[in-house]
mmCIF file of N, CA and C in Angstrom:
data_model
loop_
_atom_site.group_PDB
_atom_site.id
_atom_site.type_symbol
_atom_site.label_atom_id
_atom_site.label_comp_id
_atom_site.label_asym_id
_atom_site.label_seq_id
_atom_site.Cartn_x
_atom_site.Cartn_y
_atom_site.Cartn_z
ATOM 1 N N MET A 143 -101.524 -154.438 257.591
ATOM 2 C CA MET A 143 -101.514 -154.349 259.067
ATOM 3 C C MET A 143 -99.956 -154.353 259.308
ATOM 4 N N SER A 144 -99.778 -155.723 259.018
ATOM 5 C CA SER A 144 -98.133 -156.432 259.436
ATOM 6 C C SER A 144 -97.221 -155.941 259.221
ATOM 7 N N GLY A 145 -96.910 -155.036 257.601
ATOM 8 C CA GLY A 145 -96.632 -153.612 257.407
ATOM 9 C C GLY A 145 -95.673 -153.394 258.676
ATOM 10 N N VAL A 146 -96.790 -151.950 259.138
ATOM 11 C CA VAL A 146 -96.382 -151.438 259.776
ATOM 12 C C VAL A 146 -95.786 -151.322 261.182
ATOM 13 N N ASP A 147 -97.006 -153.073 260.979
ATOM 14 C CA ASP A 147 -96.309 -153.684 262.710
ATOM 15 C C ASP A 147 -94.815 -154.101 262.658
ATOM 16 N N LYS A 148 -94.673 -154.753 261.117
ATOM 17 C CA LYS A 148 -92.840 -154.828 261.267
ATOM 18 C C LYS A 148 -92.262 -153.748 261.478
ATOM 19 N N THR A 149 -92.900 -152.093 261.251
ATOM 20 C CA THR A 149 -92.461 -151.365 261.346
ATOM 21 C C THR A 149 -91.817 -150.963 262.650
ATOM 22 N N ALA A 150 -92.518 -151.169 262.800
ATOM 23 C CA ALA A 150 -92.783 -149.954 264.623
ATOM 24 C C ALA A 150 -91.845 -151.779 265.718
ATOM 25 N N LYS A 151 -92.168 -152.835 265.573
ATOM 26 C CA LYS A 151 -91.065 -153.596 265.919
ATOM 27 C C LYS A 151 -89.771 -153.711 265.104
ATOM 28 N N ALA A 152 -88.973 -153.343 264.714
ATOM 29 C CA ALA A 152 -87.968 -152.908 264.050
ATOM 30 C C ALA A 152 -87.573 -151.731 264.746
ATOM 31 N N ARG A 153 -87.684 -150.516 264.460
ATOM 32 C CA ARG A 153 -87.956 -148.785 265.421
ATOM 33 C C ARG A 153 -87.918 -149.321 266.826
ATOM 34 N N GLN A 154 -88.487 -150.538 267.522
ATOM 35 C CA GLN A 154 -88.207 -151.376 268.814
ATOM 36 C C GLN A 154 -87.139 -151.493 269.076
ATOM 37 N N ALA A 155 -86.629 -152.275 268.522
ATOM 38 C CA ALA A 155 -85.369 -152.708 268.513
ATOM 39 C C ALA A 155 -83.959 -151.918 268.099
ATOM 40 N N HIS A 156 -84.393 -150.375 266.999
ATOM 41 C CA HIS A 156 -82.899 -149.921 267.689
ATOM 42 C C HIS A 156 -82.545 -148.995 268.729
ATOM 43 N N LEU A 157 -84.560 -148.771 269.116
ATOM 44 C CA LEU A 157 -83.773 -147.994 270.114
ATOM 45 C C LEU A 157 -83.681 -148.517 271.455
ATOM 46 N N TYR A 158 -83.734 -149.270 271.490
ATOM 47 C CA TYR A 158 -83.010 -150.513 272.065
ATOM 48 C C TYR A 158 -81.768 -150.352 272.206
ATOM 49 N N ASP A 159 -80.949 -150.675 270.547
ATOM 50 C CA ASP A 159 -79.869 -151.155 270.762
ATOM 51 C C ASP A 159 -79.576 -149.859 270.440
ATOM 52 N N MET A 160 -79.392 -148.682 270.122
ATOM 53 C CA MET A 160 -79.185 -147.882 270.933
ATOM 54 C C MET A 160 -79.181 -147.515 272.839
ATOM 55 N N ILE A 161 -80.087 -147.887 273.131
ATOM 56 C CA ILE A 161 -79.926 -148.013 273.970
ATOM 57 C C ILE A 161 -78.724 -148.486 274.937
ATOM 58 N N MET A 162 -77.860 -149.949 274.291
ATOM 59 C CA MET A 162 -77.584 -150.836 275.172
ATOM 60 C C MET A 162 -76.437 -150.017 274.449
ATOM 61 N N ILE A 163 -76.277 -149.429 273.654
ATOM 62 C CA ILE A 163 -74.501 -148.252 273.773
ATOM 63 C C ILE A 163 -74.088 -147.435 273.974
ATOM 64 N N GLY A 164 -75.515 -146.880 273.997
ATOM 65 C CA GLY A 164 -75.720 -145.736 275.228
ATOM 66 C C GLY A 164 -74.827 -146.526 277.394
ATOM 67 N N VAL A 165 -76.008 -147.572 277.549
ATOM 68 C CA VAL A 165 -74.983 -147.966 278.040
ATOM 69 C C VAL A 165 -73.716 -148.669 278.559
ATOM 70 N N LEU A 166 -73.183 -148.925 277.125
ATOM 71 C CA LEU A 166 -71.717 -149.098 277.321
ATOM 72 C C LEU A 166 -70.952 -148.107 276.392
ATOM 73 N N VAL A 167 -71.099 -146.927 275.725
ATOM 74 C CA VAL A 167 -70.439 -145.846 276.077
ATOM 75 C C VAL A 167 -70.025 -144.807 276.418
ATOM 76 N N VAL A 168 -71.615 -144.534 277.353
ATOM 77 C CA VAL A 168 -71.029 -143.371 278.310
ATOM 78 C C VAL A 168 -69.987 -143.990 279.767
ATOM 79 N N PRO A 169 -70.256 -144.629 280.578
ATOM 80 C CA PRO A 169 -69.145 -145.245 280.933
ATOM 81 C C PRO A 169 -67.501 -145.258 280.564
ATOM 82 N N VAL A 170 -67.026 -145.324 279.195
ATOM 83 C CA VAL A 170 -65.878 -145.126 278.014
ATOM 84 C C VAL A 170 -65.546 -144.072 278.140
ATOM 85 N N LEU A 171 -66.858 -143.686 277.425
ATOM 86 C CA LEU A 171 -66.948 -141.738 277.788
ATOM 87 C C LEU A 171 -66.249 -140.954 279.386
ATOM 88 N N SER A 172 -66.922 -141.495 280.227
ATOM 89 C CA SER A 172 -66.486 -141.043 281.589
ATOM 90 C C SER A 172 -65.561 -140.907 282.390
ATOM 91 N N PHE A 173 -64.715 -142.584 281.199
ATOM 92 C CA PHE A 173 -63.157 -142.885 282.072
ATOM 93 C C PHE A 173 -62.759 -143.101 280.833
ATOM 94 N N ALA A 174 -62.649 -141.828 279.930
ATOM 95 C CA ALA A 174 -61.663 -140.566 279.880
ATOM 96 C C ALA A 174 -61.674 -140.082 280.071
ATOM 97 N N VAL A 175 -63.103 -138.796 279.939
ATOM 98 C CA VAL A 175 -62.568 -137.906 280.591
ATOM 99 C C VAL A 175 -62.006 -137.995 282.342
ATOM 100 N N MET A 176 -62.607 -139.012 282.296
ATOM 101 C CA MET A 176 -61.787 -138.246 284.224
ATOM 102 C C MET A 176 -60.166 -138.174 283.779
ATOM 103 N N SER A 177 -60.193 -139.811 283.390
ATOM 104 C CA SER A 177 -58.614 -139.235 283.201
ATOM 105 C C SER A 177 -57.770 -138.064 283.059
ATOM 106 N N LEU A 178 -58.608 -137.553 281.837
ATOM 107 C CA LEU A 178 -58.056 -136.646 281.036
ATOM 108 C C LEU A 178 -58.010 -135.215 282.117
ATOM 109 N N LEU A 179 -58.606 -135.577 282.641
ATOM 110 C CA LEU A 179 -58.716 -134.671 283.819
ATOM 111 C C LEU A 179 -58.020 -134.873 284.933
ATOM 112 N N LEU A 180 -57.315 -135.535 285.340
ATOM 113 C CA LEU A 180 -56.286 -136.476 285.912
ATOM 114 C C LEU A 180 -54.432 -135.807 285.080
ATOM 115 N N VAL A 181 -54.194 -136.494 284.082
ATOM 116 C CA VAL A 181 -53.299 -135.639 283.343
ATOM 117 C C VAL A 181 -53.201 -133.938 283.049
ATOM 118 N N PHE A 182 -54.453 -133.480 282.569
ATOM 119 C CA PHE A 182 -53.790 -132.040 282.602
ATOM 120 C C PHE A 182 -54.161 -130.795 283.811
ATOM 121 N N LYS A 183 -54.660 -132.234 285.782
ATOM 122 C CA LYS A 183 -53.883 -131.013 286.820
ATOM 123 C C LYS A 183 -52.295 -131.777 287.582
ATOM 124 N N ALA A 184 -52.585 -132.542 286.019
ATOM 125 C CA ALA A 184 -50.813 -133.252 286.668
ATOM 126 C C ALA A 184 -49.452 -131.997 286.291
#
């Protein structure tokens, strides 16, 4: 039983890691896209 619980906890921790990475990456990507659009428009 403890093994199943550990894998579930690990999966949840991995999910939290992915969410944190997404929160950090999305603004950077959107900023890069906006600057690229500005460069191509100019």
